[in-house]
XYZ file of C-alpha atoms in Angstrom:
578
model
C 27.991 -5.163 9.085
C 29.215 -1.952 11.027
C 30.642 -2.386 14.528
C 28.646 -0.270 16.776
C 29.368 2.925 18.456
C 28.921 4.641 21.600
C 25.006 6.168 21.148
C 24.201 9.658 21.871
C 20.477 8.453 22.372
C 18.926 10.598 18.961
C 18.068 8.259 16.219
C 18.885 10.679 13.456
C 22.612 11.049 14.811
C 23.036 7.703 15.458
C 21.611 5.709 12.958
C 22.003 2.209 14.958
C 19.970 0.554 12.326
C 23.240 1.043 9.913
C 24.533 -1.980 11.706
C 22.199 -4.648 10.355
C 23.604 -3.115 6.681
C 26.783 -4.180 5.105
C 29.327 -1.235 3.982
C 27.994 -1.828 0.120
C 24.556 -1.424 0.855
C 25.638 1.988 2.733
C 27.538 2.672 0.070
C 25.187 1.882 -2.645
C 23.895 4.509 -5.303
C 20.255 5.557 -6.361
C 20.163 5.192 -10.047
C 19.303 8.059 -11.640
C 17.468 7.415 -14.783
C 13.321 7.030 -15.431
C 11.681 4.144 -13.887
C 11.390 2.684 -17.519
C 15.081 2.736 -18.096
C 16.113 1.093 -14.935
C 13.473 -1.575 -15.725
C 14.829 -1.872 -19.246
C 18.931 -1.823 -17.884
C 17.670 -4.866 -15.293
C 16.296 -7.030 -17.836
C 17.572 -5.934 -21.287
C 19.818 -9.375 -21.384
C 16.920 -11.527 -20.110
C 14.248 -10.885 -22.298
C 13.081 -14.591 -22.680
C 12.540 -14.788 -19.016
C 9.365 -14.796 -18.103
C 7.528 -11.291 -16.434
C 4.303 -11.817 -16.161
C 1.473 -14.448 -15.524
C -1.512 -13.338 -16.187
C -4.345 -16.233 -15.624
C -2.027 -18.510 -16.688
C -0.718 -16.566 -19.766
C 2.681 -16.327 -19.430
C 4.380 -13.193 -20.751
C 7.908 -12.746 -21.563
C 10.160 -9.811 -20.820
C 9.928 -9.148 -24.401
C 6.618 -9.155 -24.912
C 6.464 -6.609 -22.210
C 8.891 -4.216 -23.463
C 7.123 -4.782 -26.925
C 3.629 -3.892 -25.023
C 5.223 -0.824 -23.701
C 6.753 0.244 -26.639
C 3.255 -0.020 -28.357
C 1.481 1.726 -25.972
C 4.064 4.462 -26.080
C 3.617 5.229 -29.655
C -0.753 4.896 -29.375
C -0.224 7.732 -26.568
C 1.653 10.081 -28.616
C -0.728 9.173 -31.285
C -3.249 10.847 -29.525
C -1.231 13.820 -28.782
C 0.305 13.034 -24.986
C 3.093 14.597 -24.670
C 6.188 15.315 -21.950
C 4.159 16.547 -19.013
C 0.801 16.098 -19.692
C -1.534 13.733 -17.146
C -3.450 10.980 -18.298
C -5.549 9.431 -15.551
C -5.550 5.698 -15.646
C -9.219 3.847 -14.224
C -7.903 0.694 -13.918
C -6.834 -2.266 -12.429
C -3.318 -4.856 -12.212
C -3.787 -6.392 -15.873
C -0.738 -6.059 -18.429
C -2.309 -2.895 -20.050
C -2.130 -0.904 -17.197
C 1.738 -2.122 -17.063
C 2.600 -1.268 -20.513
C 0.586 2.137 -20.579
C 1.959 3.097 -16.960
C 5.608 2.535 -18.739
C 4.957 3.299 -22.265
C 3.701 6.652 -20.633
C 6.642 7.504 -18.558
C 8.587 6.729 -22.133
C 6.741 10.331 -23.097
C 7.420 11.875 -20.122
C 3.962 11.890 -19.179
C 2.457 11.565 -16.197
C 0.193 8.587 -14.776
C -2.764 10.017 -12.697
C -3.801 6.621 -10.644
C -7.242 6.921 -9.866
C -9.391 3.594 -8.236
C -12.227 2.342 -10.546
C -14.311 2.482 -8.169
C -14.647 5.717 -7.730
C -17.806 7.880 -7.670
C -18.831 9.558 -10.725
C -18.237 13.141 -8.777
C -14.891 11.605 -7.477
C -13.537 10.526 -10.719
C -14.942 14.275 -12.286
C -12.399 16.310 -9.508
C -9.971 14.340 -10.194
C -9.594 15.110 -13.848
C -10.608 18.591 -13.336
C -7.991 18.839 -10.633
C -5.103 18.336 -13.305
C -7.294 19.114 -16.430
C -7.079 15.798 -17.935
C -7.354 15.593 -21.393
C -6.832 12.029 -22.075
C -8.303 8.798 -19.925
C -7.645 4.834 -19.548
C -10.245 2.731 -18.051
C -11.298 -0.317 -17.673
C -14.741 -1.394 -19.317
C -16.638 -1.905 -16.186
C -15.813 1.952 -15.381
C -16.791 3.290 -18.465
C -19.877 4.219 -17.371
C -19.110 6.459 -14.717
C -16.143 7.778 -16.880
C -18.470 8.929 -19.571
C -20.635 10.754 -17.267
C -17.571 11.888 -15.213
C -15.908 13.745 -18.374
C -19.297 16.234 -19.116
C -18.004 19.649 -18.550
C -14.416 18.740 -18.519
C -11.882 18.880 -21.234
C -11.406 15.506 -21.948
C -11.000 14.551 -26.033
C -9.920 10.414 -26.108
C -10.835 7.797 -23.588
C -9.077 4.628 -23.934
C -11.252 1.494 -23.037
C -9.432 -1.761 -21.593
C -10.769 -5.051 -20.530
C -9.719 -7.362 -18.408
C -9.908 -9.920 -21.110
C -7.389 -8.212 -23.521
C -4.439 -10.284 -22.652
C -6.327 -13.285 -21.362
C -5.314 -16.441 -23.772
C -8.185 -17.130 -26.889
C -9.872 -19.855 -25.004
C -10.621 -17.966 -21.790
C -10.920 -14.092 -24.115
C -14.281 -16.015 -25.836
C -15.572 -17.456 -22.348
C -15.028 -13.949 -20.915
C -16.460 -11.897 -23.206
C -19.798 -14.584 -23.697
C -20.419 -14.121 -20.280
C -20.059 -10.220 -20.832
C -22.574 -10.724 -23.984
C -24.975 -12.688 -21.979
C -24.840 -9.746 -18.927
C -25.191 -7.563 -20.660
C -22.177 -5.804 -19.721
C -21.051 -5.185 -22.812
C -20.689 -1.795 -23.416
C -21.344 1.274 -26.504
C -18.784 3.641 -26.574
C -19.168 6.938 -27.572
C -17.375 9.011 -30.339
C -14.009 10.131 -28.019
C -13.727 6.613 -27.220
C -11.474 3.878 -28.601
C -11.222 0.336 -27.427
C -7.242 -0.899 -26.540
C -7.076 -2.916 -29.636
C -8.054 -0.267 -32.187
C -5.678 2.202 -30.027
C -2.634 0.053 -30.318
C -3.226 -0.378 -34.081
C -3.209 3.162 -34.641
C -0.165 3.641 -33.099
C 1.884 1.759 -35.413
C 4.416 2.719 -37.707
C 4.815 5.837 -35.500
C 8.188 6.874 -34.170
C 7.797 9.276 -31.243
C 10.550 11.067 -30.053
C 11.331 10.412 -26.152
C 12.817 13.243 -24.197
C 15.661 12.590 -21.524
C 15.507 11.889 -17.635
C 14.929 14.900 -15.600
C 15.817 14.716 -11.917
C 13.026 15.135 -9.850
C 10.358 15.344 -12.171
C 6.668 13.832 -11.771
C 6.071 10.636 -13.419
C 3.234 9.741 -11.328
C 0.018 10.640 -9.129
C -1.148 8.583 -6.284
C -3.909 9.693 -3.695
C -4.013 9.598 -0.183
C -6.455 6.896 1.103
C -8.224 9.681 3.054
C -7.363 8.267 6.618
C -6.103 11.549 7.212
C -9.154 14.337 5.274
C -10.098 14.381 1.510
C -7.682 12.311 -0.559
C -4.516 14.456 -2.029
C -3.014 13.770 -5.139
C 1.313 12.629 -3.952
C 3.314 13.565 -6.720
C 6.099 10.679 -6.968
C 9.367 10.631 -9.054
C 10.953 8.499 -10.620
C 14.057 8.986 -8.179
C 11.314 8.533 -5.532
C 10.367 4.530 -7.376
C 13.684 3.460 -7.964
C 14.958 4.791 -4.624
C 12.328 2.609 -2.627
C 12.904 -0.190 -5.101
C 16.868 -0.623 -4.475
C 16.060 -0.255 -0.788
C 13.903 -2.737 -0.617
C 16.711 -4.914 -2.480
C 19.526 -3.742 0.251
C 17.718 -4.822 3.016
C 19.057 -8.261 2.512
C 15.994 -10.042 1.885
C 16.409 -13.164 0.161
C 15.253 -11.861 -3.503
C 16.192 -13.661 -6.930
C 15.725 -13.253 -10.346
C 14.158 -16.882 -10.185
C 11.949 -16.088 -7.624
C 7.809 -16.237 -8.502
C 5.555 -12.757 -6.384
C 2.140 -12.362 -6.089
C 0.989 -9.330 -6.557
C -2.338 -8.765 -5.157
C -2.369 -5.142 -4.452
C -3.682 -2.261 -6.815
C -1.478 -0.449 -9.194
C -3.439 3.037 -7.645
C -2.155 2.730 -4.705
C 1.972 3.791 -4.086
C 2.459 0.249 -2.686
C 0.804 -1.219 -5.386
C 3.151 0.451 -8.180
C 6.461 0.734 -6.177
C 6.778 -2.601 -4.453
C 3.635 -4.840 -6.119
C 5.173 -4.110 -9.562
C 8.284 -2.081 -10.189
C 10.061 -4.056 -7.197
C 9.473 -7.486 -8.764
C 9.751 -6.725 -11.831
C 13.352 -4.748 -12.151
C 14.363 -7.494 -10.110
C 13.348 -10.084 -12.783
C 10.845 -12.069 -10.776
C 7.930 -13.975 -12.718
C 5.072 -11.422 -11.363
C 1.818 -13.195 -10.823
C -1.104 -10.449 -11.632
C -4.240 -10.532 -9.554
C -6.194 -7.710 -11.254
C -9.853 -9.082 -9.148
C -8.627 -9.865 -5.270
C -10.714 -11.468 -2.755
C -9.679 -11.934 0.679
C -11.839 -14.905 1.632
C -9.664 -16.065 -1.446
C -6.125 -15.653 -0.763
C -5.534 -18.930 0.371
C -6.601 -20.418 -2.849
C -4.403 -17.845 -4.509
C -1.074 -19.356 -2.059
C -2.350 -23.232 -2.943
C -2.334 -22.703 -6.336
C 0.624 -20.545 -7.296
C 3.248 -20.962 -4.591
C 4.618 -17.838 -4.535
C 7.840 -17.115 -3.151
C 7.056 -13.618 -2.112
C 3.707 -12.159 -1.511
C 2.724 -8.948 0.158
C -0.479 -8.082 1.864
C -2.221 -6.284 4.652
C -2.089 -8.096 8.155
C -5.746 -9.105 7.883
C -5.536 -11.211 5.678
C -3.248 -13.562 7.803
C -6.555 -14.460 10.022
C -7.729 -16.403 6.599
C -4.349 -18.106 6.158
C -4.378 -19.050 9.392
C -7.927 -20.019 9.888
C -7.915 -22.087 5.893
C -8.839 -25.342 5.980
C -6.548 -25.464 2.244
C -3.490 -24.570 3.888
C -4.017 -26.945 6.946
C -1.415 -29.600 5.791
C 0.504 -27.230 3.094
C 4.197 -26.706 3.025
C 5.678 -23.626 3.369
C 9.083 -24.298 2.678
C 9.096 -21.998 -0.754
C 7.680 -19.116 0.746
C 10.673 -16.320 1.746
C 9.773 -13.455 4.122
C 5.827 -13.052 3.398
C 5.325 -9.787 3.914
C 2.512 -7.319 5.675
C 2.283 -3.680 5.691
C -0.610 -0.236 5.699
C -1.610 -0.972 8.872
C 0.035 -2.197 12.207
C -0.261 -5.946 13.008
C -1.483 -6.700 16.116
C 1.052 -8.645 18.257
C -1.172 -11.498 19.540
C -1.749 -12.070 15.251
C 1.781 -11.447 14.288
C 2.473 -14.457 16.690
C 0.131 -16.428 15.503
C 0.801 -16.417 12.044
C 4.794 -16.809 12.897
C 3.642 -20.162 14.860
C 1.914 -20.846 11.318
C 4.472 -20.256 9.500
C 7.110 -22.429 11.910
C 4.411 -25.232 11.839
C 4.188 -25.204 8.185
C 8.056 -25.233 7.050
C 8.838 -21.810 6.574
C 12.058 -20.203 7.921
C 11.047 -16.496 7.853
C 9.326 -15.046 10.252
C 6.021 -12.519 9.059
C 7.983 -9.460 7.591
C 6.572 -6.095 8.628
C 7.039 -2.762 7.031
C 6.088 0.757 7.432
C 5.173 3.723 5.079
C 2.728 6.364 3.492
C 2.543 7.110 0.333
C 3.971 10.770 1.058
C 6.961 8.430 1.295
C 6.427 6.447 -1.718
C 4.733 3.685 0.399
C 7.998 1.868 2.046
C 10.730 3.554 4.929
C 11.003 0.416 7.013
C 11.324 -2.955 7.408
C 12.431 -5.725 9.758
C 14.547 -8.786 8.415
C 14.896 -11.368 10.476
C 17.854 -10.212 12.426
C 15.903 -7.052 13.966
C 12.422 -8.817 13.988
C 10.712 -7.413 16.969
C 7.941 -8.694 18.005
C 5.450 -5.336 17.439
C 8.505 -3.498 15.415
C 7.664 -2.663 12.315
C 11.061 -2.412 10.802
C 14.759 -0.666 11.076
C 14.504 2.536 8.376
C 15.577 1.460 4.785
C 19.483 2.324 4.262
C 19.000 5.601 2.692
C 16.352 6.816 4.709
C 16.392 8.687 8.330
C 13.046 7.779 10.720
C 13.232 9.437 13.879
C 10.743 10.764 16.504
C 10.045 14.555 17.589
C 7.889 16.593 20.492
C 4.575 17.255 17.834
C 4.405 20.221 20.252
C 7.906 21.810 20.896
C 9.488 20.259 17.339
C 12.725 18.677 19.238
C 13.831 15.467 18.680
C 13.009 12.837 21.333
C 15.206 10.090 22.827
C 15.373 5.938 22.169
C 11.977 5.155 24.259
C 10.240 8.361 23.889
C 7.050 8.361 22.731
C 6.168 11.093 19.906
C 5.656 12.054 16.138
C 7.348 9.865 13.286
C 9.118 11.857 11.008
C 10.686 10.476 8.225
C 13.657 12.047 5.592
C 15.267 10.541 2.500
C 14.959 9.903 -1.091
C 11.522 8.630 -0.898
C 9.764 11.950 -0.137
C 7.300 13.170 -2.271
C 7.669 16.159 -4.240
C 4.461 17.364 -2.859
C 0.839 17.414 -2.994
C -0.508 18.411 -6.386
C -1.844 22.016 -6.760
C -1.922 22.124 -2.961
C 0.904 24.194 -1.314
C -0.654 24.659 1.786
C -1.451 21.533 2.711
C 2.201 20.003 1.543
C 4.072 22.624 3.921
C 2.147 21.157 6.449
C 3.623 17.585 6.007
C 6.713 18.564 4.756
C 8.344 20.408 7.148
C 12.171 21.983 7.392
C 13.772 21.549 10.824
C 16.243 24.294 12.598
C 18.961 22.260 11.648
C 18.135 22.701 8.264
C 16.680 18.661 7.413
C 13.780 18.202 5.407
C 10.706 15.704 7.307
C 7.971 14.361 6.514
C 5.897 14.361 9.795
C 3.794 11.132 9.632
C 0.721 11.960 11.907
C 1.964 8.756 13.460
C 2.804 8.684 17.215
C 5.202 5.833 17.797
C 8.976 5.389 19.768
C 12.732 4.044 18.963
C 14.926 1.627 20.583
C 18.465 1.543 20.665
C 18.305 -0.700 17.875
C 16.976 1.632 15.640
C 13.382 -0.357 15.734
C 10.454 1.327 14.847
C 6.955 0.889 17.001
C 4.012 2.494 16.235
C 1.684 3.326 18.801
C -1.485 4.941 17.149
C -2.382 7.569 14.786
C -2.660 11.341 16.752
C -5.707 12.343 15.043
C -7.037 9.015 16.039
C -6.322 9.611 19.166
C -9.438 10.211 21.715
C -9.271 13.411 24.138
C -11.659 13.146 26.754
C -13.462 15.896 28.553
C -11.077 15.772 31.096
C -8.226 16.666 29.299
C -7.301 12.658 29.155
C -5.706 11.056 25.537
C -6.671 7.545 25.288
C -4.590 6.075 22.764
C -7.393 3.200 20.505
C -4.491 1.001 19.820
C -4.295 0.794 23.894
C -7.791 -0.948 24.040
C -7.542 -2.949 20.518
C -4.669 -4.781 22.578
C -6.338 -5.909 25.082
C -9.240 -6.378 23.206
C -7.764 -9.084 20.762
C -6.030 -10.630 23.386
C -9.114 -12.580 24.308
C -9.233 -15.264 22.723
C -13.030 -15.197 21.556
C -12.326 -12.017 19.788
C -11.262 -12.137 15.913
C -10.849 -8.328 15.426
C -11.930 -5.027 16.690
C -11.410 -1.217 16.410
C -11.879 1.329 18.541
C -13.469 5.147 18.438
C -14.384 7.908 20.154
C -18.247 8.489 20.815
C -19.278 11.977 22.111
C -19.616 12.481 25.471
C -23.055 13.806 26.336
C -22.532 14.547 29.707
C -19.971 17.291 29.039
C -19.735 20.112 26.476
C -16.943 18.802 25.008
C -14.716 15.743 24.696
C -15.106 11.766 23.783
C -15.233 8.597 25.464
C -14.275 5.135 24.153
C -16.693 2.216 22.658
C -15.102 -0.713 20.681
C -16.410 -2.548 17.928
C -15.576 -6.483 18.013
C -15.988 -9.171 15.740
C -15.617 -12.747 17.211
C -14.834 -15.660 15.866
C -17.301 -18.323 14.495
C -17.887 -20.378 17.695
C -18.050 -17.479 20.010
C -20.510 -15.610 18.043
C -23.964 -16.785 20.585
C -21.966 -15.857 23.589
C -21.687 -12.552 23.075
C -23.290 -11.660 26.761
C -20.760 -13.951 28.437
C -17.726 -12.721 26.258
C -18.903 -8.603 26.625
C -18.850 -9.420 30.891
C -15.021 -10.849 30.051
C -14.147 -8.529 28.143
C -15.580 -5.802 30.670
C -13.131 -7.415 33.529
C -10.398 -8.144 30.793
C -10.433 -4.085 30.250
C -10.783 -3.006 33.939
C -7.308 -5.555 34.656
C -5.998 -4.420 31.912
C -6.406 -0.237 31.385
C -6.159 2.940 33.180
C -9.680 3.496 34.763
C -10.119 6.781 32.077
C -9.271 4.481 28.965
C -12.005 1.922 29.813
C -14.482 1.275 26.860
C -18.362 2.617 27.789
C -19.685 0.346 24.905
C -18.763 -2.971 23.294
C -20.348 -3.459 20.022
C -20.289 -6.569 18.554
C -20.986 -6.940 14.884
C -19.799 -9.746 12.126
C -17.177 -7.534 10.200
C -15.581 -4.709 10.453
C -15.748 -2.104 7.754
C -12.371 -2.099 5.400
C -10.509 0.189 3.062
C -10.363 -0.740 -0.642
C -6.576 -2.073 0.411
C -8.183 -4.296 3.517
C -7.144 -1.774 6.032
C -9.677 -1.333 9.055
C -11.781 1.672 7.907
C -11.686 3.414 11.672
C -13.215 6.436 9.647
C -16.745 4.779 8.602
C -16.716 3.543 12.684
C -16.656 7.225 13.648
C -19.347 8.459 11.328
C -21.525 5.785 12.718
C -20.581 7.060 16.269
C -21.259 10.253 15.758
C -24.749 9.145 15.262
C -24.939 6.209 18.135
């Protein structure tokens, strides 16, 4: 570790996080090679090791490369070539690993787009890069086949989740399709995965060099901040966040099992669900079909050493009935991250995890994907409580005036802005709107300015405060912060969750005024009356007279993002009509 210096109270000068990091992780270097070739230099000598485990099918590291390889030569069957975009429909099965890899083999780009997607969503997104060639998964096909009319698409590649499953459980899988009725006719630019693999062999394509800082993959914005953009991500911009993530110090092993619940189109998903564990040489344990109310049968049955989710989802650890006697003592820093974690929750779930054998405390991070998901993380020996991390070992996270542009002090509150090797190399086919995020400083730094209003302390700990276009300007001229309430809110111990908006202010022309949405827990939810009065007092203790909710709404969830984050969006819509 480095001995500390004498501060000059600016984060970006300073760096005090430096001195949780040892002189080789400072000193460390950013390989620079494709994401395929760092994941093929990691485990070239361990390719009977296990990578993935797919519903109990357990696939080896050469299996995978095989997969890749095969689905590298299909591609350029088809004519994809170095550069072109091929949007992927799909979800976390081994296809989308092998074509995601056996694409960047071309030099091609993956174009991550959520299956779920509207049929006018999934159309602008391959007219925004003029897609030629599609993956999807059958359940999407559908929409895909109405989504291509009027585009240039010529080959769709169809993949089920059943492609990989063992024999036994392929024939169960695709009965039950059968007796659905799912099962689906494919038109004449369609091939299914099988028949595409097959055609591919025997070919030899030729595979062009690494290029520093070119695209090897599109991820979109989850909209929290306007229309989803399309982040352009390197592969400098993977493998940086991936040896980060290694050089924090957290406990991670070859041997080591991870779950990896989140989905491959999201930067998180990609970066630290899959290319993290897997360069690493972790057994990675696919969840292609996640369900919340499920994740503690997911922890009973597999174990997992590391698993990553959003802080949500620790209210159904907590609150399972499955994991009321379990041991912890395997589990090593389970991590949460995309939205902040509520104090009150992160202590609860570090009391669960205490009472239940395990030695890490709840490991919180903090991202975008504009920074290829991951800038920050806490470790046990800068664990916070409401920190969400020291900034990764190459990265800079400091915090400016969002109105004069000069850097603030330890304690001051103000904009996050992030710089590093994790910054995107911009929004796709939008120049306008990437110059607004990505911003060059007097002193001649590139930021990313986060949106995020938040503060530093002299040990380079990161705490974020709210979002500022979340935050709600009253007539008066007031800003009422809705992470403010939500704290006081969830302190009560009747309350489960909430989230609060702004709701127009009819009394004035202009401005908004608080209400909060709650959701309470099981046995509170006939005293709603008795709780709202409590809560009323709770606030009026609590806040500044002009932050004081005008409505409690209580309701028995809470909207949520495809990723489990709180959708505070759909909650303003509906206000704008209350």
């Amino acid at each position: 570790m480095l001995t500390e210096k004498k501060l000059t109270g600016y984060p970006s000068i300073d760096k005090p996080w430096l001195k949780y990091y040892t002189e080789e992780a400072i000193n460390a270097k950013i390989p620079e090679c494709t994401v395929y070739e760092y994941l093929w230099e990691c485990n070239k000598n361990h390719l009977n090791n296990t990578a993935l485990n797919y519903y109990g099918r357990k696939i080896t590291f050469k299996e995978m490369f095989d997969g890749i390889e095969n689905a590298a030569k299909a591609f350029a069957t088809i004519g994809v070539k170095q550069g072109d975009i091929v949007i992927m429909a799909t979800v976390t099965t081994p296809e989308t690993i092998y074509t995601f890899y056996g694409l960047n083999r071309l030099g091609a780009i993956a174009n991550m787009v959520d299956p779920r997607t509207s049929v006018e969503g999934i159309r602008e997104y391959i007219s925004e890069v003029n897609a030629k060639y599609v993956l999807c998964l059958d359940v999407a096909y559908p929409k895909i086949e109405k989504a291509i009319i009027g585009t240039d698409v010529k080959q769709i590649v169809v993949t089920s989740p059943a492609d990989s499953l063992l024999q036994p459980q392929k024939l169960l899988f695709n009965l039950s399709n059968k007796i659905k009725g799912a099962t689906q006719q494919l038109n004449a630019k369609c091939l299914r995965w099988d028949v595409f693999i097959s055609n591919g062999t025997g070919v030899k394509p030729k595979y062009p060099t690494y290029i520093k800082d070119s695209c090897c993959i599109i991820v979109h914005t989850g909209g929290t901040t306007g229309m989803p953009k399309g982040v352009m991500l390197s592969n400098d911009n993977i493998n940086a966040l991936v040896v980060q993530s290694v050089l924090t110090g957290i406990d991670m092993k070859r041997e080591h099992t991870w779950l990896d619940i989140m989905p491959p189109f999201i930067a998180y998903g990609i970066g630290n669900g899959l290319h993290l564990p897997l360069t690493i040489g972790m057994e990675t344990i696919l969840i292609p079909s996640f369900d919340a109310k499920r994740f503690d049968e997911l922890i009973a049955k597999h174990k997992p050493v590391h698993m990553v989710g959003v802080p949500s989802y620790w209210g159904t650890i907590i609150a399972s009935k499955k994991l009321r006697n379990a041991d912890f003592s395997y589990m090593i820093a389970p991590t949460v991250g995309g939205d902040s974690m509520d104090i009150s929750l992160e202590k609860r779930a570090n009391a669960f995890l205490k009472a239940h054998n395990c030695s890490s405390l709840i490991t919180k991070g903090y991202g975008m994907t504009e920074v290829c998901a991951a800038v920050a993380v806490t470790v046990d020996a800068n664990n916070e409580p409401g920190s969400v991390g020291i900034p990764y070992v190459k990265s800079i996270i400091s915090i400016f005036d969002p109105e004069t542009g000069e850097e603030l002090k330890y304690g001051e509150l103000g904009e996050v802005c992030i710089t590093g090797p994790n910054i995107m190399l911009g929004y796709y086919n939008n120049e306008s709107a990437t110059n607004e995020i990505i911003r060059v400083h007097k002193d001649g730094t590139t930021w990313v300015h986060s949106g995020d209003m938040g503060y530093m302390n002299e040990n380079g700990g990161l705490f974020i405060v709210d979002r500022m276009k979340r935050m709600i300007v009253r007539y008066d001229g007031f800003k009422v912060f809705p992470s403010l309430i939500e704290k006081v809110i969830v302190s009560h111990p009747a309350v489960e969750g909430c989230c609060a908006v702004g709701l127009s202010d009819k009394e004035h022309s202009q401005g908004k005024l608080p209400m909060v949405h709650i959701v309470l827990k099981y046995e509170s939810f006939n005293n709603e009356s008795r709780v709202e009065q409590e809560l009323v007092e709770l606030c009026r203790q609590e806040l500044p007279e002009y932050a004081q909710p005008v409505i409690y709404k209580f309701r028995k969830t809470l909207p949520l993002t495809p990723v489990g984050k709180i959708d505070y969006r759909a909650l303003e819509k509906e206000a704008e009509n209350f």
